[in-house]
PDB file of C-alpha atoms in Angstrom:
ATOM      1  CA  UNK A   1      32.837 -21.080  -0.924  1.00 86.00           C
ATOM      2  CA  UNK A   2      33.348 -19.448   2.360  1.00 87.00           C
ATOM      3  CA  UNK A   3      30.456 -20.834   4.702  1.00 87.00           C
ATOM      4  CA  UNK A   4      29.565 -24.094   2.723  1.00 93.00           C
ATOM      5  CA  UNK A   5      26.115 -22.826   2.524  1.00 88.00           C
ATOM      6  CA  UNK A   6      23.686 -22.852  -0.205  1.00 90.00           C
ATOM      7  CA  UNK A   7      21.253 -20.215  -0.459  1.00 90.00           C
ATOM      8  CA  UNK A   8      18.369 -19.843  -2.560  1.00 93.00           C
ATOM      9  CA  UNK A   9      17.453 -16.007  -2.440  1.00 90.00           C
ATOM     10  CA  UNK A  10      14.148 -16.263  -2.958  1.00 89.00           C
ATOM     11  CA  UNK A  11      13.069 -19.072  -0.482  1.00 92.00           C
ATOM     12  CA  UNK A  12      15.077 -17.881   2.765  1.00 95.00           C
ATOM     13  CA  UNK A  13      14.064 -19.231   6.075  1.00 94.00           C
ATOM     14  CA  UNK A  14      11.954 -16.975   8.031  1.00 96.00           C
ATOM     15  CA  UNK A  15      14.869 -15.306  10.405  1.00 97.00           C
ATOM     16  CA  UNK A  16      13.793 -13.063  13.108  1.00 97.00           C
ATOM     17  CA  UNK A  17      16.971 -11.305  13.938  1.00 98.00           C
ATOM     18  CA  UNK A  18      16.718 -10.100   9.911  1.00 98.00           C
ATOM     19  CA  UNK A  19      13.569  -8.478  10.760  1.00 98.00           C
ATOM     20  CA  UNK A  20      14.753  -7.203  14.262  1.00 98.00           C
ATOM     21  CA  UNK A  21      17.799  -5.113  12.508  1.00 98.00           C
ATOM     22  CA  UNK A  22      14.798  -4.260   9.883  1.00 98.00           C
ATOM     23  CA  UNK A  23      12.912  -2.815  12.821  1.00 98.00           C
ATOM     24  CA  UNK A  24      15.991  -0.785  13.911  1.00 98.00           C
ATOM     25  CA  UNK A  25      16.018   1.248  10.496  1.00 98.00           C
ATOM     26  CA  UNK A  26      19.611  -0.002  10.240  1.00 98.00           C
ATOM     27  CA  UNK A  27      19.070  -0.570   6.226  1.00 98.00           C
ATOM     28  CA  UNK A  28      22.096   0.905   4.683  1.00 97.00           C
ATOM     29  CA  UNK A  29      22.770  -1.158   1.221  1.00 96.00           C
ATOM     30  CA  UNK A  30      19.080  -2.366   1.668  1.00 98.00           C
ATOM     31  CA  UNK A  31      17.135  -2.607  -1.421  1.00 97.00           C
ATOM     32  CA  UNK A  32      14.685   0.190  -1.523  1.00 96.00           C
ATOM     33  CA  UNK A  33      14.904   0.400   2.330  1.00 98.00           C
ATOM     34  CA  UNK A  34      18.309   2.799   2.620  1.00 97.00           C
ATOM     35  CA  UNK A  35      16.069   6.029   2.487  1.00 95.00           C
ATOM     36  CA  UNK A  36      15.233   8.611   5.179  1.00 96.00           C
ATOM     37  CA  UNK A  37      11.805   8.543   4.157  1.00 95.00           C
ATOM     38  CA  UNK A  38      11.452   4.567   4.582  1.00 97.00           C
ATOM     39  CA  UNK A  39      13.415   4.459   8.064  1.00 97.00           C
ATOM     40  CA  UNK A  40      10.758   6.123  10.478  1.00 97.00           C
ATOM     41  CA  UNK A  41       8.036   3.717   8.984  1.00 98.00           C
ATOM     42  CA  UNK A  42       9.770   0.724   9.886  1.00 98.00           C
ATOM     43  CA  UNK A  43      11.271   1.700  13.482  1.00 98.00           C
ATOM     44  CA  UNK A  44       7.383   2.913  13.946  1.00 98.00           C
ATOM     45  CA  UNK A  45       5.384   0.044  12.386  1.00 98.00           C
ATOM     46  CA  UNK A  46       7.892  -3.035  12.997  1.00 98.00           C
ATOM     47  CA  UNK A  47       7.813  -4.825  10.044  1.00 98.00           C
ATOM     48  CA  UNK A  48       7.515  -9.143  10.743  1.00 97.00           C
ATOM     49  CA  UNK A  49       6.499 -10.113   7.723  1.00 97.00           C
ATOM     50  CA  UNK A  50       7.350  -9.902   3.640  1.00 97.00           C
ATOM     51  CA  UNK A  51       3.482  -8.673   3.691  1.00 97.00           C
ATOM     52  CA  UNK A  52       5.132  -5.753   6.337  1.00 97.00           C
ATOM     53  CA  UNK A  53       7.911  -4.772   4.601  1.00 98.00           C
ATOM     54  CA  UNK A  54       5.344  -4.630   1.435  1.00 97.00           C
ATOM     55  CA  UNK A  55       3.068  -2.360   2.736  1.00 97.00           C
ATOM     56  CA  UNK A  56       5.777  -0.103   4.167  1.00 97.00           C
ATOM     57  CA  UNK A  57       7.704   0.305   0.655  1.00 96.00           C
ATOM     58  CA  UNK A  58       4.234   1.307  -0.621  1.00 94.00           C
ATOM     59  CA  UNK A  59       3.759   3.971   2.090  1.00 93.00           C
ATOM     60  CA  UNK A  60       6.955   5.816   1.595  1.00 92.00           C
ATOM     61  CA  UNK A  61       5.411   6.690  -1.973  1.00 88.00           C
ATOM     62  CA  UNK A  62       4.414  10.546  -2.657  1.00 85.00           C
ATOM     63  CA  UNK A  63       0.679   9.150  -3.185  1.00 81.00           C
ATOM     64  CA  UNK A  64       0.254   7.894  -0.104  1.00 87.00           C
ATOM     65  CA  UNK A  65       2.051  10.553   1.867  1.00 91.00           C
ATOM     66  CA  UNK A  66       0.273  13.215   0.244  1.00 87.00           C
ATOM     67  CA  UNK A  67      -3.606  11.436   0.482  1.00 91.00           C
ATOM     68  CA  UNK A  68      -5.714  12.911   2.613  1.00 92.00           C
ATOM     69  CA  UNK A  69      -7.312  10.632   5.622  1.00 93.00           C
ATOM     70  CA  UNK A  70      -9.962  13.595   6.147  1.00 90.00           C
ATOM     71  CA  UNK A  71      -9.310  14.885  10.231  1.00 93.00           C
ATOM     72  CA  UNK A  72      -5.540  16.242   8.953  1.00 94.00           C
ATOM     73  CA  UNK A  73      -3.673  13.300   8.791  1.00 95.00           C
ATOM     74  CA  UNK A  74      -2.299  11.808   5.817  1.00 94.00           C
ATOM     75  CA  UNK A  75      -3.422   7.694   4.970  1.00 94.00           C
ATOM     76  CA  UNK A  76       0.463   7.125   5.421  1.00 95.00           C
ATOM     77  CA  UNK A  77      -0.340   8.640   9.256  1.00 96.00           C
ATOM     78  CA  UNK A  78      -3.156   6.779   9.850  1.00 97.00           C
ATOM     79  CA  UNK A  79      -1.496   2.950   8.723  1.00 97.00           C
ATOM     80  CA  UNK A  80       1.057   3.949  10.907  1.00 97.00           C
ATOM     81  CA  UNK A  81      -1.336   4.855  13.828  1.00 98.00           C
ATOM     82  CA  UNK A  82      -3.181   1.475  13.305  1.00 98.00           C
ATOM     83  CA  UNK A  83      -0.544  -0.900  13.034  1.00 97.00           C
ATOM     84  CA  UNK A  84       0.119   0.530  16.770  1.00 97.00           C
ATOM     85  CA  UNK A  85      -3.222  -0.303  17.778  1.00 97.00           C
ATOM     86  CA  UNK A  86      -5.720   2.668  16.601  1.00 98.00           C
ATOM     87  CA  UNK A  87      -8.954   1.313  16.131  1.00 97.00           C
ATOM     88  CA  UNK A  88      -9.454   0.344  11.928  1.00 97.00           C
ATOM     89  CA  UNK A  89     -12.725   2.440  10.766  1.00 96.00           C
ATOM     90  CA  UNK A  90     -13.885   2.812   7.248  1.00 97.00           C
ATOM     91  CA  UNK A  91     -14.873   6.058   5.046  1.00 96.00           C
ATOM     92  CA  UNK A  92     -18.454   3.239   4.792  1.00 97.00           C
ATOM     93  CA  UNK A  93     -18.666  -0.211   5.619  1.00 97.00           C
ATOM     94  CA  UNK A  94     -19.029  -1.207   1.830  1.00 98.00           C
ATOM     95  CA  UNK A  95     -15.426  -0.656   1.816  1.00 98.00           C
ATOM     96  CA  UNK A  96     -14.508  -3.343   4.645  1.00 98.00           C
ATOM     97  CA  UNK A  97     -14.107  -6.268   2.145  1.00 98.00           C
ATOM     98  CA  UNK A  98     -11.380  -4.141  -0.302  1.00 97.00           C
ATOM     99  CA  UNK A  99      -9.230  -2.408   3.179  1.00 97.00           C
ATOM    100  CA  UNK A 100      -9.476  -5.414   5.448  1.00 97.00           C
ATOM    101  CA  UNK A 101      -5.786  -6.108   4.570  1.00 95.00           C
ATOM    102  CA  UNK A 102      -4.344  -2.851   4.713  1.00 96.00           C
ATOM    103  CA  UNK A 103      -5.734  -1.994   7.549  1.00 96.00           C
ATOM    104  CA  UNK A 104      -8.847   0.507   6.542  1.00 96.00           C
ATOM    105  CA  UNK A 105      -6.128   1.949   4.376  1.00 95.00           C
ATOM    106  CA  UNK A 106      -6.346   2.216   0.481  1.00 93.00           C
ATOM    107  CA  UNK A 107      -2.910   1.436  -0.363  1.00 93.00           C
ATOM    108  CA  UNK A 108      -2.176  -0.994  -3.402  1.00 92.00           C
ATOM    109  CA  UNK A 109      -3.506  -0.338  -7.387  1.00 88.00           C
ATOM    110  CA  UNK A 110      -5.492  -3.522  -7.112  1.00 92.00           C
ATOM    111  CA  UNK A 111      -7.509  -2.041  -4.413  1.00 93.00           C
ATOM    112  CA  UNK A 112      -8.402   0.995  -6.730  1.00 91.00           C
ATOM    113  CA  UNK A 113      -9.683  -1.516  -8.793  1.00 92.00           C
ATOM    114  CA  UNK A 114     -11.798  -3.632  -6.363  1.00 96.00           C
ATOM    115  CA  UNK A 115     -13.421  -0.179  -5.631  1.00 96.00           C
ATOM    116  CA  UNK A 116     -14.460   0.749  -8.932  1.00 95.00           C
ATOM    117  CA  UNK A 117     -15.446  -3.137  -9.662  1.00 96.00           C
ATOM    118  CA  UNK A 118     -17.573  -3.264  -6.474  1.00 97.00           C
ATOM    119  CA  UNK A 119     -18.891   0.090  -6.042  1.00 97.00           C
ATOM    120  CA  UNK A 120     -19.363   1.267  -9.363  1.00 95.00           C
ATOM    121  CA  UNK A 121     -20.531  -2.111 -11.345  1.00 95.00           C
ATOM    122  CA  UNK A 122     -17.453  -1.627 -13.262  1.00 95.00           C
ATOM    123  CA  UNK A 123     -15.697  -4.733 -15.445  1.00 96.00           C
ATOM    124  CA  UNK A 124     -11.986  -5.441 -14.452  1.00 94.00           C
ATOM    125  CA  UNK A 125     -10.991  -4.082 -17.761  1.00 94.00           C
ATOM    126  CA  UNK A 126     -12.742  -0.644 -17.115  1.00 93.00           C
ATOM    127  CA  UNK A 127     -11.494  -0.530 -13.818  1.00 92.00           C
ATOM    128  CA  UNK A 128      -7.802  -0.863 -15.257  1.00 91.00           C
ATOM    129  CA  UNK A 129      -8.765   1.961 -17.953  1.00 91.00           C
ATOM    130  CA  UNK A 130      -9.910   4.038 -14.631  1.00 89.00           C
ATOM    131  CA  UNK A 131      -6.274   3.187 -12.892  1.00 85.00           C
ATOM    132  CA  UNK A 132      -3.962   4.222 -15.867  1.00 86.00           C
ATOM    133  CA  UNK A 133      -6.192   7.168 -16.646  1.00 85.00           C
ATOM    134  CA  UNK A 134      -5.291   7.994 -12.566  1.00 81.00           C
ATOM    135  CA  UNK A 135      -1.570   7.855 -13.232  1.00 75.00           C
ATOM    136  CA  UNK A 136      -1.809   9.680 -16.736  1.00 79.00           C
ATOM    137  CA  UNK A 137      -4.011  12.619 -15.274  1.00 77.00           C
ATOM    138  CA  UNK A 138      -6.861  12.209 -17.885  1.00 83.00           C
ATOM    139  CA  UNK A 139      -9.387  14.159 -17.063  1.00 79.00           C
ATOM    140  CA  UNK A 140     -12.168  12.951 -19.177  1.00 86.00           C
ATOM    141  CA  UNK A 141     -11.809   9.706 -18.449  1.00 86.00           C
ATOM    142  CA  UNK A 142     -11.551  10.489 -14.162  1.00 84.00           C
ATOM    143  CA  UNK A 143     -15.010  13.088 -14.603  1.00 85.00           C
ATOM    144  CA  UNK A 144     -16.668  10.137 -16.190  1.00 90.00           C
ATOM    145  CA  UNK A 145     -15.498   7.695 -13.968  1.00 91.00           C
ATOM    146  CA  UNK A 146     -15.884   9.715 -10.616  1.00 90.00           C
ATOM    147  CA  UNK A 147     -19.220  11.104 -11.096  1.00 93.00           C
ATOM    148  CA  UNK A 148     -20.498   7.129 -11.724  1.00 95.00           C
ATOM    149  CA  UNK A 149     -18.589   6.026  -8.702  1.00 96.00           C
ATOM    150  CA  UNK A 150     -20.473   8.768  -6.728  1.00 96.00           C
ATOM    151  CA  UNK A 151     -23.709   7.965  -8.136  1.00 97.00           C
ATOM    152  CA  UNK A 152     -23.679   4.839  -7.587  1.00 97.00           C
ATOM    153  CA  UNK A 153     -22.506   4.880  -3.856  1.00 97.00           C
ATOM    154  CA  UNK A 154     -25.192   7.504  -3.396  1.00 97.00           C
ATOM    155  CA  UNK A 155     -27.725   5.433  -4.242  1.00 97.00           C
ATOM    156  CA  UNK A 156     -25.863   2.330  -2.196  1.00 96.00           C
ATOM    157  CA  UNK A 157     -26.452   4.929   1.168  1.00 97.00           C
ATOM    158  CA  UNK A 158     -23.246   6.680   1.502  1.00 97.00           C
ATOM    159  CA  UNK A 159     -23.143  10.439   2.060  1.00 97.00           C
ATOM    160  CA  UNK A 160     -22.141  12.898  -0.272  1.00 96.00           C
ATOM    161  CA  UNK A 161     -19.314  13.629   2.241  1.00 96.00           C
ATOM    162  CA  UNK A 162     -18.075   9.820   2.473  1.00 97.00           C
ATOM    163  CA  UNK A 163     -17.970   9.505  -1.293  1.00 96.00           C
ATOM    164  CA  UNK A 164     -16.048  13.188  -2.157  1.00 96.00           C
ATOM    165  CA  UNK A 165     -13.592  11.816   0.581  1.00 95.00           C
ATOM    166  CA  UNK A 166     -13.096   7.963  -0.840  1.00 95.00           C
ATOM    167  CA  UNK A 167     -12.132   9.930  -4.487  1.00 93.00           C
ATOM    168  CA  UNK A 168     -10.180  12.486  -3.140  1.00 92.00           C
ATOM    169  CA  UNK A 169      -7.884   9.296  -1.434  1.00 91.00           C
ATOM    170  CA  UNK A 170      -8.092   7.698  -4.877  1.00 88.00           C
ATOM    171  CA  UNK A 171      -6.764  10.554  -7.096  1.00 85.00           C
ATOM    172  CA  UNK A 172      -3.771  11.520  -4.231  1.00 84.00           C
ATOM    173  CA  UNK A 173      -2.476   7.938  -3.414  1.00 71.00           C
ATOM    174  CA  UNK A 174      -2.969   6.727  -7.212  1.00 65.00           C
ATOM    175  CA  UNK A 175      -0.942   9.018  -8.498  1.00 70.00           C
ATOM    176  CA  UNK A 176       2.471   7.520  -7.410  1.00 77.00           C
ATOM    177  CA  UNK A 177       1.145   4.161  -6.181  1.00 80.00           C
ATOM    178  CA  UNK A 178       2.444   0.237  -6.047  1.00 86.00           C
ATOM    179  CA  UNK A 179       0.377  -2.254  -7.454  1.00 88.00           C
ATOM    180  CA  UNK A 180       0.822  -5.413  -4.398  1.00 93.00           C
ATOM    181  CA  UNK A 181       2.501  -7.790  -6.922  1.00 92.00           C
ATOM    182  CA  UNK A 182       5.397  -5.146  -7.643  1.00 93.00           C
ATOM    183  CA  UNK A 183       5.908  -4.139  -3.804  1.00 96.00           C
ATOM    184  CA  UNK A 184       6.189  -7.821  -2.640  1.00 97.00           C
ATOM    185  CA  UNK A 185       8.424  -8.203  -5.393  1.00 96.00           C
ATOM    186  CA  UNK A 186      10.798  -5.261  -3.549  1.00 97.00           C
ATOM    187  CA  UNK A 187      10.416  -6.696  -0.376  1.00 97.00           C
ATOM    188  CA  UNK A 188      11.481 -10.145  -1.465  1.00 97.00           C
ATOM    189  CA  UNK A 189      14.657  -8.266  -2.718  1.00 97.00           C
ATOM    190  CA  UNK A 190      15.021  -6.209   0.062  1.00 98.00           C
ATOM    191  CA  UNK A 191      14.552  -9.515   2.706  1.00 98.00           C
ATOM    192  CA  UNK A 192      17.164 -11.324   0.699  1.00 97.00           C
ATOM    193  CA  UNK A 193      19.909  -8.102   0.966  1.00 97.00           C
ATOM    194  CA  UNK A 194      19.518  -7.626   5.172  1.00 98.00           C
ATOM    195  CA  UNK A 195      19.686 -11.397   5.693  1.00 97.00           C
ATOM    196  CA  UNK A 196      22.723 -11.747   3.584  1.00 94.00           C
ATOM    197  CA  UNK A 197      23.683  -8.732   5.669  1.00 95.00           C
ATOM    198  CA  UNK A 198      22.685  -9.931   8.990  1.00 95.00           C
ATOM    199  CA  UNK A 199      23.939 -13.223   8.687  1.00 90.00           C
TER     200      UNK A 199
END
């Protein structure tokens, strides 16, 4: 009624002055975004992208703030650190395929699941029953399924270091952890409140 415009939240045009005042931290009323934890990542990564502000609603997340990266940083840190222009490394190569997107970073459920699918010979369904038992703490279920995960990447060449490190990542940032579909979800939302906003 007031601007003659009609808007269809969920298909708005790619506007770069949204993402500029994104980049500022300036998210008061934002979806999800209106947080002092969530402000430093996006003044420090510079979200461009619905991928972006994705990944940076999934960072601000006790599991990945509290995951260990293994030289005293945290895998929040580190994703920080890269998207700045740190070189991307991985725990073992055999993970390259799983982190490409995130960076090196393990940072989305689904990823928890290519890992035990991939590097443990696991079916998708067992590799779900690995990520709620994650979340619910159960520990029979995590001895079983960490000591075949180690197994089999010792026998795929990793050191006993490299694989202690990839579970200890797994257990901290799964247990308060997005799965991709449900942070791109949030970061549709939160695009559609700052360009209202903004514009």
């Amino acid at each position: 009624k007031r601007t003659g415009k009609v808007l269809n939240p969920w298909d708005l045009p790619y506007d770069e002055n949204t993402f500029k005042v994104f980049q500022l931290g300036k998210t008061e009323t934002v979806f999800q975004f209106d947080t002092e934890t969530v402000r430093p990542f996006l003044i420090d990564i510079k979200p461009k992208s619905i991928d972006d502000l994705a990944a940076i609603t999934s960072l601000a997340r006790p599991g990945t703030l509290d995951a260990p990266f293994g030289d005293g940083r945290t895998l929040a840190d580190v994703y920080v650190a890269r998207s700045n222009g740190e070189e991307i490394t991985y725990i073992n190569k055999d993970l390259e395929p799983i982190l490409k997107d995130t960076m090196g970073i393990n940072l989305y459920q689904e990823q928890t699941i290519e890992i035990f699918k991939a590097l443990a010979g696991y079916t998708a369904e067992e590799a779900e029953t690995v990520r709620r038992a994650i979340g619910k703490k159960e520990e029979r279920t995590l001895a079983k399924a960490t000591k075949r995960l180690k197994e089999s990447c010792i026998k795929r060449g990793w050191s006993a270091d490299e694989v202690d490190l990839l579970i200890e990542q797994i257990m901290a940032s799964s247990r308060y952890s997005f799965n991709k579909s449900h942070a791109i979800s949030y970061a549709y939302v939160a695009y559609a409140c700052m360009y209202l906003k903004t514009n």
